[in-house]
Amino acid sequence: MATNYWDQRFFQSTRGQIVTMLRRSKSTVEDLARALDLTDNGVRAHLAVLERDGIVLQRGSLRRTRSGGGKPAYVYELTKEGEELFPKAYEPTLGRLLDVLCERLGLEESEGLLRSVGRRLAEEHDSRRADGVHARLEMAVEVLNELGGLAELEEQDGTLVIRGYSCPLAAVTPDHPEVCRLAEALVAEVAGVSVQEQCERGERPRCRFEVAPADDATKR
């Protein structure tokens, strides 16, 4: 999958080149400076920013420099967050998988399967420690955000609503709105109440889940 414009600009920058090199292998400041034709201090300045942003980390293990009279050098490597900067095939792969599911199983059975996936994801989060429906809905918001969304719990005219400002499945919802059933099942399972999915599926998909009317009396 091609990187977007921002990604291209970043990876063409000096910091982007450092990140790419560290993706290949762990390196010292001296290694990076030699490869990029920079001073050691210049590389350290870039590494300091990348380390502050959680993209690289300095390992405690040491190794000797090649030209420092035996002076030890720290080794830098890419973090998990740094690895996430690189494009992945998840989105197109998921889209094609959903295509095949719908063709083989039909829409109704595909939705049922996606609901099962949502419930399985919810099992990884123990909401029993949350006291009350409001707290469990807040936990459901956290789960959506951990998956890459941007959601908040709001109250509108006495009804609790989870409103999303960015959908974690935005890449596939325009062609496969049934994936919203997955998120609906996940939220319902974590919160322990019925919710109604009312997602927006336009150019910028946004999640929206309302606590079902039958559960109004239990949400306080």
Coordinates of N, CA and C in Angstrom, one line a residue:
M1 N 0.8 -1.2 0.0 CA 0.0 0.0 0.0 C 0.9 1.2 0.0
A2 N 0.6 2.2 -0.9 CA 1.4 3.4 -0.9 C 1.3 4.2 0.3
T3 N 2.4 4.9 0.7 CA 2.3 5.8 1.8 C 1.6 7.1 1.4
N4 N 1.0 7.8 2.4 CA 0.4 9.1 2.0 C 1.4 10.1 1.9
Y5 N 1.0 11.4 1.5 CA 2.0 12.4 1.2 C 2.8 12.8 2.4
W6 N 2.2 12.8 3.6 CA 2.9 13.1 4.8 C 4.0 12.1 5.1
D7 N 3.7 10.8 4.9 CA 4.6 9.7 5.1 C 5.8 9.9 4.2
Q8 N 5.5 10.2 2.9 CA 6.6 10.3 2.0 C 7.6 11.4 2.4
R9 N 7.0 12.6 2.8 CA 7.8 13.7 3.2 C 8.7 13.3 4.4
F10 N 8.0 12.6 5.4 CA 8.8 12.3 6.6 C 9.9 11.3 6.3
F11 N 9.7 10.3 5.5 CA 10.7 9.3 5.2 C 11.8 9.9 4.3
Q12 N 11.6 11.0 3.7 CA 12.6 11.6 2.9 C 13.5 12.6 3.8
S13 N 13.0 12.9 5.0 CA 13.8 13.7 5.9 C 14.9 13.0 6.5
T14 N 15.8 13.7 7.2 CA 16.9 13.0 7.9 C 16.3 12.1 9.0
R15 N 15.3 12.5 9.8 CA 14.8 11.7 10.8 C 14.1 10.5 10.2
G16 N 13.4 10.7 9.1 CA 12.8 9.5 8.4 C 13.9 8.5 8.0
Q17 N 15.0 9.0 7.5 CA 16.1 8.1 7.1 C 16.6 7.3 8.2
I18 N 16.8 8.0 9.4 CA 17.2 7.4 10.6 C 16.3 6.3 11.0
V19 N 15.0 6.6 11.0 CA 14.0 5.6 11.3 C 14.1 4.4 10.4
T20 N 14.2 4.6 9.1 CA 14.3 3.5 8.1 C 15.6 2.7 8.4
M21 N 16.7 3.3 8.7 CA 17.9 2.6 9.0 C 17.7 1.7 10.3
L22 N 17.1 2.3 11.3 CA 16.9 1.5 12.5 C 15.9 0.4 12.3
R23 N 15.0 0.5 11.3 CA 14.1 -0.6 11.0 C 14.9 -1.8 10.5
R24 N 16.0 -1.5 9.8 CA 16.8 -2.6 9.2 C 17.6 -3.3 10.3
S25 N 18.2 -2.5 11.2 CA 19.0 -3.1 12.3 C 19.3 -2.0 13.4
K26 N 19.6 -2.5 14.6 CA 20.1 -1.6 15.6 C 21.4 -0.9 15.2
S27 N 21.5 0.4 15.7 CA 22.7 1.1 15.3 C 23.2 2.1 16.4
T28 N 24.4 2.4 16.3 CA 25.0 3.4 17.2 C 24.9 4.8 16.5
V29 N 25.2 5.8 17.3 CA 25.2 7.2 16.8 C 26.3 7.2 15.7
E30 N 27.4 6.6 16.0 CA 28.6 6.6 15.0 C 28.1 5.9 13.7
D31 N 27.4 4.8 13.8 CA 27.0 4.1 12.6 C 26.1 5.0 11.7
L32 N 25.1 5.7 12.4 CA 24.1 6.5 11.7 C 24.8 7.7 11.1
A33 N 25.7 8.3 11.9 CA 26.5 9.5 11.4 C 27.3 9.2 10.1
R34 N 27.9 8.1 10.1 CA 28.7 7.7 9.0 C 27.8 7.4 7.7
A35 N 26.7 6.8 7.9 CA 25.8 6.4 6.8 C 25.2 7.7 6.2
L36 N 24.9 8.7 7.1 CA 24.1 9.9 6.6 C 25.1 11.0 6.4
D37 N 26.4 10.9 6.6 CA 27.3 11.9 6.4 C 27.0 13.1 7.3
L38 N 26.7 12.8 8.6 CA 26.4 13.9 9.6 C 27.4 13.8 10.7
T39 N 27.5 14.8 11.6 CA 28.3 14.7 12.8 C 27.5 13.9 13.8
D40 N 28.3 13.4 14.8 CA 27.7 12.6 15.8 C 26.6 13.5 16.6
N41 N 27.0 14.7 16.9 CA 26.1 15.6 17.6 C 24.8 15.9 16.8
G42 N 24.9 16.0 15.4 CA 23.8 16.2 14.6 C 22.8 15.0 14.7
V43 N 23.4 13.8 14.7 CA 22.5 12.6 14.8 C 21.9 12.5 16.2
R44 N 22.7 12.9 17.2 CA 22.1 12.8 18.6 C 20.9 13.8 18.7
A45 N 21.0 14.9 18.0 CA 19.9 15.9 18.1 C 18.6 15.3 17.5
H46 N 18.7 14.6 16.4 CA 17.6 13.9 15.8 C 17.1 12.8 16.6
L47 N 18.0 12.0 17.2 CA 17.6 10.9 18.0 C 16.9 11.3 19.3
A48 N 17.3 12.5 19.8 CA 16.6 13.0 21.0 C 15.2 13.3 20.7
V49 N 14.9 13.8 19.6 CA 13.5 14.1 19.2 C 12.7 12.9 19.0
L50 N 13.3 11.9 18.3 CA 12.6 10.6 18.0 C 12.4 9.9 19.3
E51 N 13.4 9.9 20.2 CA 13.2 9.2 21.5 C 12.1 9.9 22.3
R52 N 12.1 11.2 22.3 CA 11.0 11.9 23.0 C 9.6 11.6 22.5
D53 N 9.5 11.3 21.2 CA 8.2 11.0 20.6 C 7.9 9.5 20.7
G54 N 8.8 8.7 21.3 CA 8.5 7.3 21.5 C 8.8 6.5 20.2
I55 N 9.5 7.0 19.3 CA 9.7 6.3 18.0 C 11.0 5.4 18.1
V56 N 12.0 5.9 18.8 CA 13.2 5.1 19.0 C 13.5 5.0 20.5
L57 N 14.3 4.0 20.9 CA 14.8 3.9 22.2 C 16.2 3.5 22.3
Q58 N 16.8 3.9 23.4 CA 18.2 3.6 23.7 C 18.3 2.4 24.6
R59 N 19.0 1.4 24.1 CA 19.1 0.2 24.8 C 20.3 0.3 25.8
G60 N 20.1 -0.4 27.0 CA 21.1 -0.4 28.0 C 22.4 -1.1 27.6
S61 N 22.3 -2.1 26.6 CA 23.4 -2.8 26.2 C 24.4 -1.9 25.5
L62 N 25.7 -2.2 25.7 CA 26.7 -1.3 25.0 C 27.6 -2.1 24.1
R63 N 28.2 -1.5 23.2 CA 29.2 -2.1 22.4 C 30.3 -1.1 22.1
R64 N 31.4 -1.5 21.7 CA 32.6 -0.6 21.5 C 32.5 0.0 20.2
T65 N 32.8 1.3 20.1 CA 32.9 2.0 18.9 C 34.1 1.6 18.1
R66 N 34.0 1.8 16.8 CA 35.1 1.4 15.9 C 36.3 2.3 16.0
S67 N 36.0 3.6 16.3 CA 37.1 4.6 16.3 C 36.9 5.5 17.5
G68 N 37.0 5.0 18.7 CA 36.9 5.8 19.9 C 37.8 5.4 21.0
G69 N 38.8 4.7 20.7 CA 39.7 4.3 21.8 C 39.1 3.4 22.8
G70 N 38.1 2.6 22.3 CA 37.5 1.6 23.2 C 36.3 2.3 24.0
K71 N 36.0 3.5 23.6 CA 34.8 4.2 24.3 C 33.5 3.5 24.0
P72 N 32.7 3.2 25.0 CA 31.4 2.4 24.7 C 30.4 3.3 24.0
A73 N 29.5 2.7 23.3 CA 28.4 3.4 22.6 C 27.1 2.7 22.8
Y74 N 26.1 3.5 23.0 CA 24.7 3.0 23.2 C 24.2 2.6 21.8
V75 N 23.3 1.6 21.9 CA 22.7 1.1 20.6 C 21.2 1.6 20.6
Y76 N 20.8 2.1 19.5 CA 19.5 2.6 19.3 C 18.7 1.6 18.4
E77 N 17.4 1.5 18.7 CA 16.5 0.7 17.9 C 15.1 1.3 17.8
L78 N 14.3 0.8 16.9 CA 13.0 1.2 16.6 C 12.0 0.7 17.7
T79 N 11.1 1.5 18.1 CA 10.1 1.0 19.1 C 8.9 0.4 18.3
K80 N 8.0 -0.2 19.0 CA 6.7 -0.7 18.3 C 6.0 0.5 17.7
E81 N 6.0 1.6 18.4 CA 5.3 2.8 17.8 C 6.0 3.3 16.6
G82 N 7.3 3.2 16.5 CA 8.1 3.6 15.3 C 7.7 2.7 14.2
E83 N 7.6 1.4 14.4 CA 7.3 0.4 13.4 C 5.9 0.7 12.8
E84 N 5.0 1.3 13.6 CA 3.6 1.6 13.1 C 3.6 2.8 12.1
L85 N 4.8 3.5 12.0 CA 4.9 4.6 11.0 C 4.9 4.0 9.6
F86 N 5.3 2.8 9.4 CA 5.4 2.2 8.1 C 4.0 1.6 7.6
P87 N 3.7 1.8 6.4 CA 2.4 1.3 5.9 C 2.3 -0.2 6.0
K88 N 1.1 -0.6 6.3 CA 0.8 -2.0 6.4 C -0.3 -2.5 5.4
A89 N -0.4 -3.7 5.2 CA -1.4 -4.3 4.2 C -2.7 -4.6 4.9
Y90 N -2.9 -4.2 6.2 CA -4.1 -4.6 6.9 C -5.4 -4.1 6.2
E91 N -5.4 -2.9 5.8 CA -6.6 -2.3 5.3 C -7.1 -3.0 4.0
P92 N -6.2 -3.1 2.9 CA -6.7 -3.8 1.7 C -6.9 -5.3 2.0
T93 N -6.2 -5.9 2.9 CA -6.4 -7.3 3.1 C -7.8 -7.5 3.8
L94 N -8.1 -6.6 4.8 CA -9.4 -6.7 5.4 C -10.5 -6.5 4.4
G95 N -10.4 -5.5 3.5 CA -11.4 -5.3 2.6 C -11.7 -6.5 1.7
R96 N -10.6 -7.1 1.2 CA -10.8 -8.3 0.3 C -11.4 -9.5 1.1
L97 N -11.0 -9.6 2.4 CA -11.5 -10.7 3.2 C -13.0 -10.5 3.4
L98 N -13.5 -9.2 3.6 CA -14.9 -9.0 3.7 C -15.6 -9.2 2.4
D99 N -15.0 -8.9 1.3 CA -15.6 -9.2 0.0 C -15.9 -10.7 -0.1
V100 N -14.9 -11.5 0.2 CA -15.0 -13.0 0.1 C -16.1 -13.5 1.1
L101 N -16.1 -13.0 2.3 CA -17.1 -13.4 3.3 C -18.5 -13.2 2.8
C102 N -18.8 -12.0 2.3 CA -20.1 -11.6 1.8 C -20.5 -12.5 0.6
E103 N -19.5 -12.8 -0.3 CA -19.8 -13.6 -1.4 C -20.1 -15.1 -1.0
R104 N -19.3 -15.6 0.0 CA -19.5 -17.0 0.3 C -20.6 -17.2 1.3
L105 N -20.8 -16.3 2.3 CA -21.8 -16.5 3.3 C -23.1 -15.7 3.2
G106 N -23.0 -14.6 2.4 CA -24.2 -13.7 2.4 C -24.1 -12.7 3.5
L107 N -24.8 -11.6 3.3 CA -24.7 -10.5 4.2 C -25.1 -10.8 5.6
E108 N -26.3 -11.5 5.8 CA -26.8 -11.8 7.1 C -25.8 -12.6 7.9
E109 N -25.3 -13.7 7.3 CA -24.4 -14.5 8.1 C -23.0 -13.8 8.3
S110 N -22.6 -13.0 7.4 CA -21.4 -12.2 7.5 C -21.5 -11.3 8.7
E111 N -22.7 -10.6 8.9 CA -22.9 -9.7 10.0 C -22.8 -10.5 11.3
G112 N -23.4 -11.7 11.3 CA -23.4 -12.5 12.5 C -22.0 -12.9 12.9
L113 N -21.2 -13.2 11.9 CA -19.8 -13.6 12.2 C -19.0 -12.4 12.7
L114 N -19.3 -11.2 12.2 CA -18.6 -10.0 12.6 C -19.0 -9.6 14.1
R115 N -20.3 -9.8 14.4 CA -20.7 -9.6 15.8 C -19.9 -10.6 16.7
S116 N -19.7 -11.8 16.3 CA -19.0 -12.7 17.1 C -17.5 -12.3 17.3
V117 N -17.0 -11.7 16.3 CA -15.6 -11.1 16.4 C -15.6 -10.0 17.4
G118 N -16.6 -9.1 17.3 CA -16.7 -8.0 18.3 C -16.8 -8.5 19.7
R119 N -17.6 -9.5 19.9 CA -17.7 -10.1 21.3 C -16.4 -10.7 21.7
R120 N -15.7 -11.4 20.8 CA -14.4 -12.0 21.1 C -13.4 -10.9 21.5
L121 N -13.4 -9.8 20.8 CA -12.5 -8.7 21.2 C -12.9 -8.1 22.6
A122 N -14.2 -8.1 22.9 CA -14.6 -7.5 24.2 C -14.1 -8.4 25.3
E123 N -14.0 -9.7 25.1 CA -13.6 -10.7 26.1 C -12.2 -10.4 26.6
E124 N -11.4 -9.6 25.8 CA -10.1 -9.3 26.3 C -10.0 -8.2 27.3
H125 N -11.2 -7.6 27.5 CA -11.3 -6.4 28.5 C -12.3 -6.8 29.6
D126 N -11.8 -6.8 30.8 CA -12.7 -7.2 31.9 C -13.4 -6.0 32.4
S127 N -14.7 -5.8 32.0 CA -15.4 -4.6 32.4 C -16.1 -4.8 33.8
R128 N -16.0 -6.0 34.4 CA -16.6 -6.2 35.6 C -16.1 -5.3 36.7
R129 N -14.8 -4.9 36.6 CA -14.3 -4.0 37.6 C -14.8 -2.6 37.5
A130 N -15.5 -2.2 36.4 CA -16.1 -0.9 36.3 C -17.5 -0.9 37.0
D131 N -17.7 0.1 37.8 CA -18.9 0.2 38.7 C -20.0 1.1 37.9
G132 N -21.0 0.4 37.4 CA -22.1 1.1 36.8 C -21.9 1.1 35.3
V133 N -23.1 1.3 34.6 CA -23.1 1.3 33.1 C -22.3 2.5 32.6
H134 N -22.4 3.7 33.2 CA -21.6 4.8 32.7 C -20.1 4.5 32.7
A135 N -19.6 3.9 33.8 CA -18.2 3.5 33.8 C -17.9 2.5 32.8
R136 N -18.8 1.5 32.5 CA -18.5 0.5 31.5 C -18.5 1.1 30.1
L137 N -19.4 2.1 29.9 CA -19.4 2.7 28.6 C -18.1 3.5 28.4
E138 N -17.6 4.1 29.5 CA -16.3 4.8 29.4 C -15.2 3.8 29.0
M139 N -15.3 2.6 29.5 CA -14.3 1.6 29.2 C -14.5 1.2 27.7
A140 N -15.7 1.1 27.2 CA -15.9 0.8 25.8 C -15.3 1.8 24.9
V141 N -15.4 3.1 25.4 CA -14.8 4.2 24.6 C -13.2 4.0 24.6
E142 N -12.7 3.6 25.7 CA -11.2 3.3 25.7 C -10.8 2.2 24.8
V143 N -11.7 1.2 24.7 CA -11.4 0.1 23.8 C -11.4 0.5 22.4
L144 N -12.4 1.3 22.0 CA -12.5 1.8 20.6 C -11.3 2.7 20.3
N145 N -10.8 3.5 21.3 CA -9.7 4.3 21.1 C -8.4 3.5 21.0
E146 N -8.3 2.4 21.7 CA -7.1 1.6 21.6 C -7.0 0.9 20.2
L147 N -8.2 0.7 19.6 CA -8.2 0.1 18.3 C -7.9 1.2 17.2
G148 N -7.7 2.4 17.6 CA -7.3 3.4 16.6 C -8.4 4.5 16.3
G149 N -9.5 4.4 17.1 CA -10.6 5.4 16.9 C -10.3 6.6 17.7
L150 N -11.3 7.6 17.7 CA -11.3 8.7 18.6 C -12.7 8.9 19.0
A151 N -13.1 8.4 20.2 CA -14.5 8.4 20.6 C -14.6 9.1 22.0
E152 N -15.8 9.6 22.3 CA -16.1 10.1 23.6 C -17.5 9.7 24.0
L153 N -17.7 9.7 25.3 CA -19.1 9.4 25.9 C -19.8 10.7 26.1
E154 N -21.0 10.9 25.6 CA -21.7 12.1 25.8 C -23.2 11.8 26.2
E155 N -23.8 12.8 26.8 CA -25.2 12.6 27.1 C -26.0 13.6 26.3
Q156 N -27.0 13.1 25.6 CA -27.9 13.9 24.7 C -29.3 13.7 25.0
D157 N -30.0 14.7 25.5 CA -31.4 14.6 25.9 C -31.7 13.4 26.8
G158 N -30.8 13.2 27.8 CA -31.0 12.1 28.7 C -30.5 10.8 28.2
T159 N -30.0 10.7 27.0 CA -29.5 9.4 26.5 C -28.0 9.4 26.4
L160 N -27.4 8.3 26.8 CA -25.9 8.2 26.7 C -25.6 7.8 25.3
V161 N -24.6 8.5 24.8 CA -24.2 8.2 23.4 C -22.7 8.2 23.3
I162 N -22.1 7.2 22.6 CA -20.7 7.1 22.3 C -20.6 7.7 20.9
R163 N -19.9 8.9 20.8 CA -19.7 9.6 19.6 C -18.3 9.4 19.1
G164 N -18.1 9.0 17.9 CA -16.7 8.8 17.4 C -16.4 10.0 16.4
Y165 N -15.2 10.5 16.5 CA -14.8 11.5 15.6 C -13.8 11.0 14.6
S166 N -13.5 9.7 14.7 CA -12.6 9.0 13.7 C -12.9 7.5 13.9
C167 N -13.2 6.9 12.8 CA -13.5 5.5 12.8 C -12.3 4.6 12.7
P168 N -12.1 3.6 13.6 CA -10.9 2.7 13.4 C -11.0 1.8 12.2
L169 N -12.2 1.7 11.6 CA -12.4 0.8 10.4 C -12.8 1.6 9.2
A170 N -12.4 2.9 9.2 CA -12.9 3.8 8.2 C -12.5 3.4 6.8
A171 N -11.4 2.7 6.6 CA -11.0 2.3 5.3 C -11.9 1.3 4.6
V172 N -12.7 0.5 5.4 CA -13.6 -0.5 4.8 C -15.0 -0.2 5.0
T173 N -15.4 0.7 5.9 CA -16.9 0.9 6.1 C -17.6 1.4 4.9
P174 N -17.0 2.2 4.0 CA -17.8 2.7 2.9 C -18.3 1.5 2.0
D175 N -17.5 0.5 1.8 CA -17.9 -0.6 1.0 C -18.5 -1.8 1.8
H176 N -18.2 -1.8 3.1 CA -18.7 -2.8 4.0 C -19.2 -2.3 5.3
P177 N -20.4 -1.6 5.2 CA -21.0 -1.1 6.4 C -21.3 -2.1 7.5
E178 N -21.3 -3.4 7.1 CA -21.6 -4.4 8.1 C -20.5 -4.5 9.2
V179 N -19.3 -4.0 8.9 CA -18.3 -4.0 10.0 C -18.7 -3.2 11.2
C180 N -19.7 -2.3 11.0 CA -20.2 -1.6 12.2 C -20.9 -2.5 13.2
R181 N -21.3 -3.7 12.7 CA -21.9 -4.7 13.6 C -20.9 -5.2 14.6
L182 N -19.7 -5.3 14.1 CA -18.5 -5.7 14.9 C -18.4 -4.8 16.1
A183 N -18.3 -3.5 15.7 CA -18.1 -2.5 16.8 C -19.2 -2.4 17.7
E184 N -20.5 -2.5 17.2 CA -21.7 -2.5 18.0 C -21.7 -3.6 19.0
A185 N -21.3 -4.8 18.6 CA -21.2 -6.0 19.5 C -20.1 -5.8 20.5
L186 N -19.0 -5.2 20.1 CA -17.9 -5.0 21.1 C -18.4 -4.0 22.2
V187 N -19.0 -2.9 21.8 CA -19.4 -1.9 22.8 C -20.5 -2.5 23.7
A188 N -21.4 -3.2 23.1 CA -22.5 -3.8 24.0 C -21.9 -4.8 25.0
E189 N -21.0 -5.6 24.5 CA -20.4 -6.6 25.4 C -19.6 -6.0 26.5
V190 N -18.8 -5.0 26.2 CA -18.0 -4.3 27.2 C -18.9 -3.6 28.2
A191 N -19.9 -2.9 27.7 CA -20.8 -2.0 28.5 C -21.8 -2.8 29.3
G192 N -22.1 -4.0 28.8 CA -23.2 -4.8 29.4 C -24.6 -4.3 29.2
V193 N -24.8 -3.5 28.2 CA -26.1 -3.0 27.8 C -26.3 -3.1 26.3
S194 N -27.6 -3.0 25.9 CA -27.8 -3.0 24.5 C -27.5 -1.6 23.9
V195 N -26.9 -1.6 22.8 CA -26.6 -0.3 22.1 C -27.1 -0.4 20.7
Q196 N -27.5 0.8 20.1 CA -28.0 0.9 18.8 C -26.9 1.6 18.0
E197 N -26.4 1.0 16.9 CA -25.4 1.6 16.0 C -26.1 2.6 15.1
Q198 N -25.6 3.8 15.1 CA -26.1 4.9 14.2 C -24.9 5.6 13.5
C199 N -24.0 4.8 13.0 CA -22.8 5.4 12.5 C -23.0 6.2 11.2
E200 N -22.1 7.2 11.0 CA -22.1 8.0 9.7 C -21.1 7.3 8.8
R201 N -21.5 7.1 7.5 CA -20.7 6.3 6.6 C -20.4 7.2 5.4
G202 N -20.2 8.4 5.6 CA -19.9 9.3 4.4 C -18.4 9.3 4.1
E203 N -17.9 10.5 3.6 CA -16.5 10.5 3.2 C -15.6 10.3 4.4
R204 N -16.0 10.8 5.6 CA -15.3 10.6 6.8 C -16.2 9.8 7.8
P205 N -16.1 8.5 7.8 CA -17.0 7.7 8.6 C -16.7 8.0 10.1
R206 N -17.8 8.1 10.9 CA -17.8 8.4 12.3 C -18.7 7.4 13.0
C207 N -18.2 6.9 14.1 CA -19.0 5.9 14.9 C -20.0 6.7 15.8
R208 N -21.1 6.0 16.0 CA -22.1 6.6 17.0 C -22.9 5.4 17.5
F209 N -23.0 5.3 18.8 CA -23.7 4.2 19.5 C -24.5 4.8 20.6
E210 N -25.8 4.5 20.6 CA -26.8 5.0 21.6 C -27.1 3.8 22.5
V211 N -27.2 4.1 23.8 CA -27.7 3.1 24.7 C -29.2 2.9 24.4
A212 N -29.6 1.6 24.2 CA -30.9 1.3 23.8 C -31.9 1.8 24.8
P213 N -33.1 2.3 24.4 CA -34.1 2.8 25.4 C -34.4 1.8 26.5
A214 N -34.5 0.5 26.2 CA -34.8 -0.4 27.3 C -33.8 -0.4 28.4
D215 N -32.6 0.1 28.2 CA -31.6 0.2 29.2 C -31.5 1.5 29.9
D216 N -32.4 2.5 29.5 CA -32.3 3.8 30.1 C -32.3 3.8 31.6
A217 N -33.1 2.9 32.2 CA -33.3 2.9 33.6 C -32.1 2.4 34.4
T218 N -31.2 1.7 33.7 CA -30.0 1.1 34.3 C -28.8 1.9 34.2
K219 N -28.8 3.0 33.4 CA -27.6 3.7 33.1 C -27.0 4.6 34.2
R220 N -27.8 4.9 35.2 CA -27.3 5.8 36.2 C -26.6 5.0 37.3

